[in-house]
CSV table of C-alpha atoms (C1' of nucleotides) in Angstrom, one decimal:
chain,number,residue,atom,x,y,z
A,47,MET,CA,0.1,-0.1,-0.3
A,48,VAL,CA,2.8,2.4,0.7
A,49,LYS,CA,5.9,2.8,-1.3
A,50,TYR,CA,8.5,3.3,1.1
A,51,ILE,CA,7.2,0.1,3.1
A,52,ASP,CA,7.1,-2.1,0.1
A,53,ILE,CA,10.9,-1.0,-1.3
A,54,ALA,CA,12.0,-1.9,2.8
A,55,ASP,CA,9.8,-5.1,2.3
A,56,ASP,CA,11.5,-6.0,-0.9
A,57,ILE,CA,14.9,-5.2,-0.1
A,58,ARG,CA,15.0,-6.9,3.3
A,59,LYS,CA,13.7,-9.9,1.0
A,60,LYS,CA,16.5,-10.1,-0.7
A,61,ILE,CA,19.2,-8.9,1.4
A,62,GLU,CA,17.7,-12.6,4.1
A,63,THR,CA,17.8,-14.6,0.4
A,64,SER,CA,21.5,-13.2,-0.2
A,65,VAL,CA,20.8,-11.6,-3.1
A,66,TYR,CA,22.4,-8.7,-1.9
A,67,GLU,CA,25.3,-10.4,0.2
A,68,HIS,CA,26.3,-10.2,3.8
A,69,GLY,CA,29.2,-7.3,4.2
A,70,GLN,CA,28.3,-6.2,0.6
A,71,LYS,CA,28.0,-2.5,-0.2
A,72,LEU,CA,24.2,-2.2,-1.8
A,73,PRO,CA,23.5,-0.9,-4.8
A,74,TYR,CA,23.7,3.4,-4.9
A,75,GLU,CA,20.9,5.4,-3.6
A,76,TYR,CA,20.9,6.5,-6.9
A,77,VAL,CA,20.4,3.2,-9.0
A,78,LEU,CA,18.1,1.5,-6.1
A,79,CYS,CA,16.0,4.7,-7.0
A,80,ALA,CA,16.0,3.9,-10.7
A,81,ASN,CA,15.4,0.4,-9.7
A,82,TYR,CA,12.2,1.2,-7.7
A,83,ARG,CA,11.3,4.0,-9.8
A,84,CYS,CA,10.6,6.1,-7.0
A,85,ASN,CA,12.6,9.3,-5.0
A,86,LYS,CA,15.5,10.1,-3.1
A,87,THR,CA,13.5,10.4,-0.5
A,88,THR,CA,11.1,7.9,-0.9
A,89,MET,CA,13.9,5.7,-1.1
A,90,LYS,CA,15.7,6.8,2.3
A,91,LYS,CA,12.5,6.4,4.2
A,92,ALA,CA,12.8,2.9,3.0
A,93,LEU,CA,16.3,2.1,3.7
A,94,GLU,CA,15.9,4.0,7.3
A,95,ILE,CA,13.6,0.9,7.9
A,96,LEU,CA,16.3,-1.3,7.2
A,97,VAL,CA,18.8,0.9,9.4
A,98,LYS,CA,16.7,1.1,12.4
A,99,GLU,CA,16.3,-3.2,12.5
A,100,GLY,CA,19.9,-2.9,11.8
A,101,LEU,CA,20.0,-5.0,9.1
A,102,ILE,CA,22.0,-2.1,7.1
A,103,VAL,CA,24.9,0.6,8.1
A,104,ARG,CA,25.0,3.8,6.1
A,105,ARG,CA,27.9,5.8,5.7
A,106,ARG,CA,28.4,9.2,4.3
A,107,GLY,CA,31.3,9.3,1.6
A,108,ALA,CA,31.4,5.4,1.6
A,109,GLY,CA,28.1,3.7,0.6
A,110,THR,CA,25.1,1.3,2.5
A,111,PHE,CA,26.6,-2.0,3.9
A,112,VAL,CA,24.5,-5.3,4.8
A,113,LYS,CA,25.9,-6.3,8.3
A,114,ASP,CA,27.1,-9.7,8.3
A,115,ALA,CA,25.8,-12.8,8.7
A,116,ASP,CA,26.7,-13.2,12.6
A,117,THR,CA,25.6,-9.5,13.6
A,118,LEU,CA,22.8,-10.1,11.8
A,119,THR,CA,20.8,-13.0,13.5
A,120,LYS,CA,22.2,-12.0,16.9
A,121,LEU,CA,19.9,-8.7,16.4
A,122,GLN,CA,17.2,-10.5,14.9
A,123,GLY,CA,14.2,-12.1,15.8
A,124,GLU,CA,13.6,-10.0,18.7
A,125,GLN,CA,11.3,-7.6,17.8
A,126,PRO,CA,9.6,-5.5,20.4
A,127,PHE,CA,7.1,-7.9,21.1
A,128,HIS,CA,3.6,-7.5,22.6
A,129,GLY,CA,2.2,-10.2,25.0
A,130,LEU,CA,3.1,-13.8,25.7
A,131,THR,CA,1.4,-14.8,22.8
A,132,GLN,CA,3.4,-12.9,20.5
A,133,THR,CA,6.8,-13.8,22.1
A,134,TYR,CA,6.7,-17.2,21.7
A,135,PRO,CA,5.0,-18.1,18.3
A,136,LYS,CA,5.9,-21.3,18.2
A,137,SER,CA,5.4,-22.4,21.4
A,138,LYS,CA,2.1,-23.7,23.1
A,139,VAL,CA,1.1,-20.7,24.9
A,140,SER,CA,-1.6,-21.6,27.4
A,141,SER,CA,-3.2,-19.7,30.8
A,142,ARG,CA,-5.5,-21.1,33.4
A,143,VAL,CA,-7.3,-18.0,34.7
A,144,ILE,CA,-7.7,-17.7,38.4
A,145,GLU,CA,-9.9,-14.3,39.3
A,146,PHE,CA,-11.9,-12.6,36.0
A,147,GLU,CA,-14.4,-9.6,38.5
A,148,VAL,CA,-15.0,-6.4,38.0
A,149,ILE,CA,-13.8,-4.1,40.6
A,150,SER,CA,-14.1,-0.3,42.0
A,151,ALA,CA,-10.3,0.8,41.5
A,152,ASP,CA,-8.9,2.3,44.9
A,153,GLU,CA,-6.7,4.9,45.2
A,154,THR,CA,-3.6,3.7,44.0
A,155,LEU,CA,-5.0,1.8,41.4
A,156,ALA,CA,-6.8,4.8,40.1
A,157,HIS,CA,-3.4,6.5,39.9
A,158,HIS,CA,-1.7,3.8,38.2
A,159,LEU,CA,-4.4,3.7,35.8
A,160,HIS,CA,-5.0,6.9,35.5
A,161,VAL,CA,-9.0,7.1,35.8
A,162,GLU,CA,-11.1,8.2,38.4
A,163,GLN,CA,-11.4,6.7,41.7
A,164,GLY,CA,-14.0,3.9,41.9
A,165,SER,CA,-14.2,3.8,38.0
A,166,PHE,CA,-15.0,0.1,37.0
A,167,VAL,CA,-11.9,-1.9,36.0
A,168,TYR,CA,-11.4,-5.4,35.2
A,169,HIS,CA,-9.2,-7.5,38.0
A,170,ILE,CA,-7.8,-10.8,36.2
A,171,ILE,CA,-5.6,-13.0,37.9
A,172,ARG,CA,-4.1,-15.6,35.0
A,173,HIS,CA,-1.6,-18.3,35.6
A,174,ARG,CA,0.3,-18.6,32.1
A,175,PHE,CA,1.9,-21.9,31.0
A,176,ILE,CA,4.0,-22.6,27.8
A,177,ASP,CA,4.3,-26.1,26.5
A,178,ASP,CA,2.1,-26.6,29.4
A,179,LYS,CA,5.0,-25.7,31.9
A,180,SER,CA,4.0,-22.8,34.4
A,181,TYR,CA,5.4,-20.2,33.6
A,182,GLY,CA,4.4,-17.0,35.7
A,183,LEU,CA,1.4,-15.7,37.7
A,184,GLU,CA,-0.5,-12.3,36.3
A,185,TYR,CA,-2.6,-9.4,37.8
A,186,ILE,CA,-3.8,-7.6,35.4
A,187,PHE,CA,-5.9,-4.0,35.6
A,188,MET,CA,-7.7,-2.6,32.5
A,189,PRO,CA,-10.6,-0.2,32.7
A,190,ILE,CA,-14.0,-1.3,31.6
A,191,SER,CA,-14.5,2.0,29.6
A,192,ILE,CA,-11.6,1.5,27.6
A,193,ILE,CA,-11.4,-2.0,26.6
A,194,PRO,CA,-15.4,-3.0,26.5
A,195,ASP,CA,-16.9,-6.8,26.4
A,196,LEU,CA,-14.1,-8.4,27.7
A,197,LYS,CA,-14.9,-12.3,27.8
A,198,ILE,CA,-13.2,-15.2,29.3
A,199,GLU,CA,-12.2,-16.3,26.2
A,200,HIS,CA,-10.1,-13.5,25.1
A,201,LEU,CA,-8.1,-14.3,28.7
A,202,GLN,CA,-7.8,-17.8,27.8
A,203,THR,CA,-6.2,-17.0,24.4
A,204,SER,CA,-4.8,-13.2,23.3
A,205,ILE,CA,-5.9,-9.7,25.4
A,206,TYR,CA,-3.1,-7.9,23.0
A,207,SER,CA,-5.2,-9.7,20.1
A,208,TYR,CA,-8.2,-8.3,21.2
A,209,ILE,CA,-7.3,-5.3,21.7
A,210,GLU,CA,-5.6,-4.2,18.3
A,211,ASP,CA,-7.7,-6.5,16.1
A,212,ASP,CA,-10.9,-6.9,17.5
A,213,LEU,CA,-10.9,-3.2,19.1
A,214,GLY,CA,-9.0,-1.6,16.5
A,215,LEU,CA,-6.9,0.2,19.1
A,216,THR,CA,-3.6,0.6,18.6
A,217,ILE,CA,-0.8,0.1,21.0
A,218,HIS,CA,2.2,2.9,21.3
A,219,GLY,CA,4.3,1.4,23.9
A,220,ILE,CA,4.8,-0.6,27.3
A,221,HIS,CA,6.6,0.9,30.3
A,222,LYS,CA,7.8,-2.2,32.4
A,223,ILE,CA,9.7,-2.0,35.0
A,224,ILE,CA,11.8,-5.6,36.3
A,225,HIS,CA,12.4,-5.8,40.3
A,226,THR,CA,11.8,-8.3,43.4
A,227,VAL,CA,8.9,-8.4,45.7
A,228,PRO,CA,8.6,-11.0,48.7
A,229,SER,CA,6.6,-13.2,47.7
A,230,GLY,CA,2.7,-14.2,49.0
A,231,SER,CA,0.8,-17.2,48.7
A,232,LEU,CA,-0.4,-17.3,45.6
A,233,ASP,CA,3.3,-17.5,44.3
A,234,HIS,CA,4.2,-20.2,46.7
A,235,GLU,CA,1.1,-22.1,45.9
A,236,LEU,CA,1.3,-21.9,42.0
A,237,LEU,CA,4.1,-21.2,41.0
A,238,GLY,CA,6.4,-23.2,43.8
A,239,ILE,CA,8.5,-20.1,45.0
A,240,PRO,CA,9.7,-21.2,48.5
A,241,GLU,CA,9.3,-19.3,51.5
A,242,ASN,CA,10.7,-16.4,51.7
A,243,VAL,CA,12.4,-16.2,48.5
A,244,PRO,CA,11.5,-13.1,46.8
A,245,ALA,CA,9.5,-13.3,43.6
A,246,ILE,CA,11.1,-11.7,40.7
A,247,GLU,CA,8.3,-8.6,39.3
A,248,ILE,CA,7.3,-6.9,36.4
A,249,GLU,CA,5.5,-4.3,37.2
A,250,GLN,CA,3.7,-2.7,33.7
A,251,VAL,CA,2.1,0.1,31.9
A,252,GLY,CA,0.4,-0.4,28.6
A,253,TYR,CA,-0.3,3.2,26.3
A,254,LEU,CA,-2.4,3.4,23.1
A,255,SER,CA,-1.6,5.3,20.7
A,256,ASN,CA,-3.4,8.0,21.9
A,257,GLY,CA,-1.9,8.2,25.1
A,258,VAL,CA,-4.3,6.5,27.2
A,259,VAL,CA,-3.4,3.8,29.6
A,260,PHE,CA,-5.1,0.7,28.9
A,261,GLU,CA,-3.1,-1.8,31.2
A,262,TYR,CA,-1.5,-1.9,34.6
A,263,SER,CA,-0.4,-5.5,35.3
A,264,LEU,CA,2.0,-7.6,37.6
A,265,SER,CA,4.0,-10.3,36.4
A,266,HIS,CA,5.2,-12.7,39.3
A,267,PHE,CA,8.5,-15.2,38.2
A,268,HIS,CA,9.9,-18.2,39.5
A,269,TYR,CA,13.9,-17.2,39.8
A,270,GLU,CA,14.1,-20.4,37.8
A,271,ASN,CA,11.9,-19.5,34.4
A,272,PHE,CA,12.7,-16.0,34.7
A,273,ARG,CA,14.2,-14.5,31.4
A,274,GLN,CA,13.4,-11.6,29.2
A,275,THR,CA,15.4,-10.5,26.4
A,276,LEU,CA,15.7,-6.6,25.5
A,277,VAL,CA,17.0,-4.9,22.3
A,278,THR,CA,17.9,-0.9,22.9
A,279,LEU,CA,18.4,0.4,18.9
A,280,LEU,CA,20.0,4.1,19.9
B,177,MET,CA,23.4,22.0,13.5
B,178,VAL,CA,20.7,20.3,12.1
B,179,LYS,CA,17.5,22.1,12.0
B,180,TYR,CA,15.0,19.3,12.5
B,181,ILE,CA,17.1,18.9,15.9
B,182,ASP,CA,17.2,22.3,16.8
B,183,ILE,CA,12.9,22.7,16.1
B,184,ALA,CA,12.6,18.9,18.0
B,185,ASP,CA,14.7,20.5,21.1
B,186,ASP,CA,12.7,24.0,21.0
B,187,ILE,CA,9.7,22.1,21.0
B,188,ARG,CA,10.6,19.5,24.0
B,189,LYS,CA,11.7,22.7,26.0
B,190,LYS,CA,7.9,24.1,25.1
B,191,ILE,CA,6.5,21.2,26.4
B,192,GLU,CA,8.5,21.0,29.3
B,193,THR,CA,7.9,24.5,30.4
B,194,SER,CA,4.2,24.1,29.5
B,195,VAL,CA,4.5,26.8,26.4
B,196,TYR,CA,2.5,23.6,25.0
B,197,GLU,CA,0.5,22.2,27.5
B,198,HIS,CA,-0.4,18.9,28.2
B,199,GLY,CA,-3.2,17.2,26.8
B,200,GLN,CA,-3.4,20.5,24.5
B,201,LYS,CA,-3.2,20.2,20.8
B,202,LEU,CA,-0.4,21.6,19.1
B,203,PRO,CA,-0.4,24.3,16.3
B,204,TYR,CA,-1.1,22.4,13.4
B,205,GLU,CA,2.3,21.5,11.0
B,206,TYR,CA,1.0,24.4,8.7
B,207,VAL,CA,1.6,27.4,11.4
B,208,LEU,CA,4.5,25.6,13.0
B,209,CYS,CA,6.1,25.8,9.5
B,210,ALA,CA,5.9,28.9,9.9
B,211,ASN,CA,6.8,30.0,12.9
B,212,TYR,CA,9.8,27.9,12.0
B,213,ARG,CA,10.5,29.2,8.7
B,214,CYS,CA,11.1,25.3,8.0
B,215,ASN,CA,9.4,23.0,5.2
B,216,LYS,CA,6.6,21.1,6.4
B,217,THR,CA,9.2,17.3,5.2
B,218,THR,CA,11.6,19.3,7.5
B,219,MET,CA,8.8,20.2,10.4
B,220,LYS,CA,7.6,16.2,10.3
B,221,LYS,CA,11.0,14.9,11.2
B,222,ALA,CA,10.8,17.0,13.9
B,223,LEU,CA,8.4,16.5,14.9
B,224,GLU,CA,8.5,12.4,14.4
B,225,ILE,CA,11.4,12.8,16.8
B,226,LEU,CA,9.1,13.9,19.5
B,227,VAL,CA,6.7,10.7,18.9
B,228,LYS,CA,9.1,8.2,19.2
B,229,GLU,CA,10.3,9.9,22.4
B,230,GLY,CA,6.7,9.4,23.7
B,231,LEU,CA,5.8,13.1,24.2
B,232,ILE,CA,3.3,14.0,21.4
B,233,VAL,CA,0.8,12.3,19.1
B,234,ARG,CA,-0.4,12.4,16.1
B,235,ARG,CA,-3.6,11.7,14.1
B,236,ARG,CA,-4.3,12.0,10.8
B,237,GLY,CA,-7.0,14.3,10.7
B,238,ALA,CA,-7.5,15.5,13.9
B,239,GLY,CA,-4.1,17.1,14.5
B,240,THR,CA,-1.0,16.7,17.0
B,241,PHE,CA,-1.3,16.2,21.0
B,242,VAL,CA,1.0,16.7,23.9
B,243,LYS,CA,0.3,14.2,26.0
B,244,ASP,CA,-0.8,14.2,29.6
B,245,ALA,CA,1.4,14.8,32.0
B,246,ASP,CA,0.9,11.8,34.1
B,247,THR,CA,1.1,9.7,31.1
B,248,LEU,CA,4.1,12.0,30.1
B,249,THR,CA,6.3,11.5,33.3
B,250,LYS,CA,5.5,7.6,33.4
B,251,LEU,CA,7.5,7.4,29.6
B,252,GLN,CA,9.9,10.3,30.6
B,253,GLY,CA,12.8,10.3,31.4
B,254,GLU,CA,13.7,6.3,31.0
B,255,GLN,CA,15.5,7.3,27.2
B,256,PRO,CA,17.3,4.4,25.8
B,257,PHE,CA,20.5,4.5,27.9
B,258,HIS,CA,23.8,4.1,27.5
B,259,GLY,CA,25.9,3.1,30.9
B,260,LEU,CA,25.0,4.3,34.0
B,261,THR,CA,26.2,7.0,34.0
B,262,GLN,CA,23.7,8.3,31.4
B,263,THR,CA,21.2,6.5,32.7
B,264,TYR,CA,21.5,7.9,36.1
B,265,PRO,CA,22.5,11.4,35.9
B,266,LYS,CA,21.2,12.9,39.2
B,267,SER,CA,23.3,10.5,41.5
B,268,LYS,CA,26.9,10.0,42.1
B,269,VAL,CA,28.1,7.0,39.9
B,270,SER,CA,31.3,5.5,41.2
B,271,SER,CA,33.3,1.9,40.0
B,272,ARG,CA,35.6,0.2,42.4
B,273,VAL,CA,37.9,-1.5,39.4
B,274,ILE,CA,38.5,-5.1,40.8
B,275,GLU,CA,40.1,-6.3,38.0
B,276,PHE,CA,42.1,-4.8,34.7
B,277,GLU,CA,44.1,-6.8,32.6
B,278,VAL,CA,44.9,-8.5,28.9
B,279,ILE,CA,43.1,-12.1,28.2
B,280,SER,CA,43.4,-14.0,25.0
B,281,ALA,CA,40.1,-14.6,24.3
B,282,ASP,CA,38.8,-18.7,24.9
B,283,GLU,CA,36.1,-19.8,22.4
B,284,THR,CA,33.2,-19.4,24.2
B,285,LEU,CA,34.5,-15.5,24.4
B,286,ALA,CA,35.6,-15.0,20.8
B,287,HIS,CA,31.4,-16.3,20.0
B,288,HIS,CA,30.4,-13.8,21.8
B,289,LEU,CA,32.3,-10.7,20.9
B,290,HIS,CA,32.8,-12.3,17.5
B,291,VAL,CA,36.8,-12.3,17.0
B,292,GLU,CA,38.9,-14.7,16.6
B,293,GLN,CA,39.9,-17.3,19.0
B,294,GLY,CA,43.4,-16.0,20.8
B,295,SER,CA,42.5,-12.4,20.5
B,296,PHE,CA,43.5,-10.2,23.2
B,297,VAL,CA,40.5,-8.8,25.0
B,298,TYR,CA,40.0,-6.6,27.9
B,299,HIS,CA,39.1,-8.3,31.1
B,300,ILE,CA,37.4,-5.6,33.2
B,301,ILE,CA,35.3,-6.2,36.9
B,302,ARG,CA,34.3,-3.1,38.8
B,303,HIS,CA,31.9,-2.7,41.7
B,304,ARG,CA,29.8,-0.2,41.1
B,305,PHE,CA,28.1,2.2,43.2
B,306,ILE,CA,25.2,4.7,43.3
B,307,ASP,CA,25.5,7.4,46.0
B,308,ASP,CA,28.0,5.1,47.4
B,309,LYS,CA,25.8,2.7,47.8
B,310,SER,CA,26.5,-0.9,46.2
B,311,TYR,CA,25.0,-1.0,43.3
B,312,GLY,CA,26.4,-4.8,41.1
B,313,LEU,CA,29.2,-6.0,39.9
B,314,GLU,CA,30.4,-5.9,36.3
B,315,TYR,CA,32.5,-8.7,34.2
B,316,ILE,CA,32.9,-6.5,31.2
B,317,PHE,CA,34.9,-7.8,27.9
B,318,MET,CA,36.3,-5.8,25.0
B,319,PRO,CA,38.3,-6.7,22.0
B,320,ILE,CA,41.6,-4.5,22.4
B,321,SER,CA,41.4,-4.1,19.2
B,322,ILE,CA,38.2,-2.1,18.5
B,323,ILE,CA,38.9,-0.2,21.8
B,324,PRO,CA,42.2,1.1,21.8
B,325,ASP,CA,44.0,2.7,24.7
B,326,LEU,CA,41.5,2.1,27.6
B,327,LYS,CA,43.2,3.0,30.8
B,328,ILE,CA,41.8,3.1,34.1
B,329,GLU,CA,40.6,6.6,34.4
B,330,HIS,CA,38.1,5.6,32.1
B,331,LEU,CA,36.8,2.3,33.8
B,332,GLN,CA,36.5,5.0,36.4
B,333,THR,CA,34.5,7.1,35.1
B,334,SER,CA,32.5,6.2,31.8
B,335,ILE,CA,33.8,3.5,29.2
B,336,TYR,CA,30.9,4.5,26.9
B,337,SER,CA,31.9,8.5,26.9
B,338,TYR,CA,34.9,7.4,26.4
B,339,ILE,CA,34.1,4.8,23.5
B,340,GLU,CA,31.7,7.1,21.9
B,341,ASP,CA,33.1,11.0,22.7
B,342,ASP,CA,36.8,10.1,22.8
B,343,LEU,CA,36.8,7.1,19.9
B,344,GLY,CA,34.0,9.0,18.1
B,345,LEU,CA,32.2,5.4,17.8
B,346,THR,CA,28.8,5.4,17.5
B,347,ILE,CA,26.7,2.9,19.1
B,348,HIS,CA,24.0,1.6,17.6
B,349,GLY,CA,22.1,-0.8,20.3
B,350,ILE,CA,22.3,-3.3,23.0
B,351,HIS,CA,21.5,-6.8,23.6
B,352,LYS,CA,20.3,-7.9,27.0
B,353,ILE,CA,19.3,-10.9,28.6
B,354,ILE,CA,18.0,-10.4,32.2
B,355,HIS,CA,18.0,-13.7,33.9
B,356,THR,CA,19.1,-15.6,37.5
B,357,VAL,CA,22.3,-17.3,37.6
B,358,PRO,CA,23.7,-19.0,41.2
B,359,SER,CA,25.8,-16.3,43.0
B,360,GLY,CA,29.3,-16.8,43.3
B,361,SER,CA,32.7,-16.3,46.2
B,362,LEU,CA,32.8,-12.3,45.0
B,363,ASP,CA,28.4,-12.0,45.0
B,364,HIS,CA,28.6,-13.4,48.5
B,365,GLU,CA,31.3,-11.0,49.0
B,366,LEU,CA,30.9,-7.6,47.0
B,367,LEU,CA,27.0,-7.9,47.0
B,368,GLY,CA,26.1,-9.6,50.5
B,369,ILE,CA,24.2,-12.2,48.9
B,370,PRO,CA,23.5,-15.1,50.4
B,371,GLU,CA,25.2,-18.6,49.7
B,372,ASN,CA,22.2,-20.6,47.9
B,373,VAL,CA,20.4,-17.5,46.8
B,374,PRO,CA,20.8,-16.9,42.3
B,375,ALA,CA,22.3,-13.7,41.8
B,376,ILE,CA,20.2,-11.6,39.0
B,377,GLU,CA,22.3,-11.0,36.0
B,378,ILE,CA,22.3,-9.1,32.9
B,379,GLU,CA,24.0,-10.7,29.6
B,380,GLN,CA,24.8,-7.6,27.7
B,381,VAL,CA,26.4,-6.9,24.3
B,382,GLY,CA,26.9,-3.9,23.0
B,383,TYR,CA,26.8,-3.3,19.0
B,384,LEU,CA,28.4,-0.4,17.0
B,385,SER,CA,26.9,1.2,14.7
B,386,ASN,CA,28.9,-0.5,12.1
B,387,GLY,CA,27.7,-3.8,13.0
B,388,VAL,CA,31.0,-4.8,15.3
B,389,VAL,CA,30.4,-6.2,18.5
B,390,PHE,CA,32.4,-4.2,20.8
B,391,GLU,CA,31.1,-5.4,24.5
B,392,TYR,CA,30.0,-8.3,26.3
B,393,SER,CA,29.3,-8.0,29.9
B,394,LEU,CA,28.1,-10.0,32.8
B,395,SER,CA,26.4,-7.7,35.1
B,396,HIS,CA,25.5,-9.2,38.8
B,397,PHE,CA,23.1,-7.6,41.1
B,398,HIS,CA,21.6,-8.5,44.7
B,399,TYR,CA,17.8,-8.9,44.6
B,400,GLU,CA,17.1,-5.9,46.8
B,401,ASN,CA,19.1,-3.5,44.4
B,402,PHE,CA,18.0,-4.8,41.3
B,403,ARG,CA,15.6,-2.7,39.0
B,404,GLN,CA,15.5,-2.2,35.3
B,405,THR,CA,13.1,-0.1,33.9
B,406,LEU,CA,12.2,-0.3,30.3
B,407,VAL,CA,10.3,1.3,27.4
B,408,THR,CA,9.2,-0.6,24.0
B,409,LEU,CA,7.9,1.7,21.6
B,410,LEU,CA,6.3,0.1,18.7
C,134,DG,C1',37.9,15.4,-7.1
C,135,DA,C1',34.5,12.4,-7.1
C,136,DG,C1',31.3,9.3,-4.9
C,137,DT,C1',27.7,9.0,-1.7
C,138,DG,C1',24.9,9.9,2.1
C,139,DG,C1',22.2,13.7,4.7
C,140,DT,C1',19.5,18.1,4.9
C,141,DC,C1',16.4,21.1,3.0
C,142,DT,C1',12.5,23.3,0.1
C,143,DA,C1',8.3,23.7,-2.7
C,144,DG,C1',4.0,22.0,-4.1
C,145,DA,C1',1.0,18.0,-5.7
C,146,DC,C1',-1.9,14.7,-4.0
C,147,DC,C1',-3.6,11.3,-1.1
C,148,DA,C1',-6.4,8.9,3.8
C,149,DC,C1',-8.4,9.6,7.8
C,150,DA,C1',-11.6,12.0,11.1
C,151,DT,C1',-14.5,15.2,12.8
C,152,DC,C1',-18.7,18.0,11.7
D,42,DA,C1',-16.7,19.3,3.4
D,43,DT,C1',-13.5,20.9,5.5
D,44,DG,C1',-9.3,20.0,8.0
D,45,DT,C1',-5.1,17.4,9.4
D,46,DG,C1',-1.5,14.2,9.0
D,47,DG,C1',1.1,10.7,5.1
D,48,DT,C1',3.4,10.0,1.0
D,49,DC,C1',5.9,11.2,-2.9
D,50,DT,C1',8.5,14.2,-6.0
D,51,DA,C1',12.1,16.6,-8.2
D,52,DG,C1',15.9,19.3,-7.6
D,53,DA,C1',19.1,22.3,-4.8
D,54,DC,C1',22.9,22.1,-2.2
D,55,DC,C1',26.0,20.3,1.5
D,56,DA,C1',29.2,17.0,4.6
D,57,DC,C1',31.5,13.3,5.0
D,58,DT,C1',35.1,9.4,3.3
D,59,DC,C1',38.1,7.3,0.1
D,60,DT,C1',42.3,7.3,-2.7
DNA sequence: GAGTGGTCTAGACCACATC
DNA sequence: ATGTGGTCTAGACCACTCT
């Protein structure tokens, strides 16, 4: 639909299939423009995408180069993710819903979700499994006004798909704080964390593209299962 | 030096000082172009920066809006970071260098750093403090060929400043894995982690803009001190 | 000096949101 | 229907690298 994305996709494919070899120089901007029948600005925008993805490097006065294979594989495949379902597309991600109710927000929660105190919000607890192995425990809070008609089916599959695909909302970003907290009874029971051993907690706030907070959640993990990968591109 | 960055800086400042109020609409692209005496394309590039930083939202057909204060403070000040020095600009970050030597890379290390086996690499151990409080323990490996002339002074201040400011290299991205590992003797001694309690480890690989790996490091933390903030913008 | 990317302008036309 | 941001073109000029 959009030209510069099409071009980026095409060049990405050519890099992946080694039409453009790793470590090799790409044709000059000028030539690429001619090939794709587009303007310099459009081509620049296309290549910018690939630069951000870490596939190519551009050096003023030198040229555009495909990064070599080893470097590539390391930066690849760790895209900014959504929920667990999207993070582990190749694994079976399942959930046991432990709690699904609507509560009215107390002061703290109202503050986190940026809604008025007393507003109705979903309160969800899910025990999550990856390939049938216990993975973590989630406490999720979402304003009912922003995410209407949430059903238990959505909790059993992917809440994020419901938000993006069914409600047509755009998730702009996620803010996380990873730290540790004293473990509680559910952590002991379901995650098997021993008494007096802290749980690793991810405190998460999700924002829609209009800046509205749609989610506040706490996820608990046993330290043995905990693994979080992140890529920071500057 | 570059116009669109100047414009972005100026608008950012205006947002921070509430010249443009939170939640408010910004002047139309058209008006901004006139104000800054620039072209639409240039203005778009400037605003794009602020969108990525999460300060503003643009909606086709509607306008450009400053995110409201609450949303902002949460997303702000947690920029993609470099080292500790840049992450905590307001705190006193110090280091005690425990080890600083050059070793020759064994197979594993050569693989991580993407250098030939036997190449010389720095081996650094630093105990890091924030406001004089023990923060974590770093094991850093960097190829001597890429980061020449590293001195102990750089270790005591900021290695990343040396790389970017003195060597003039550009850091493109950082790849991290956060997980837990059994604690070792240095963890017990310096971080005060009890025996049989795991340490939280961040395994990190740093890439320059040309795709070269310049750093492989392991950082250990006591769970009480551990806190990692991350923002994912989609 | 020649090659190559980066910035900027002026202006046409399109897509979407709100009224 | 109008307002607003998004895409695209054509072309000028600048900054850096390589040799």
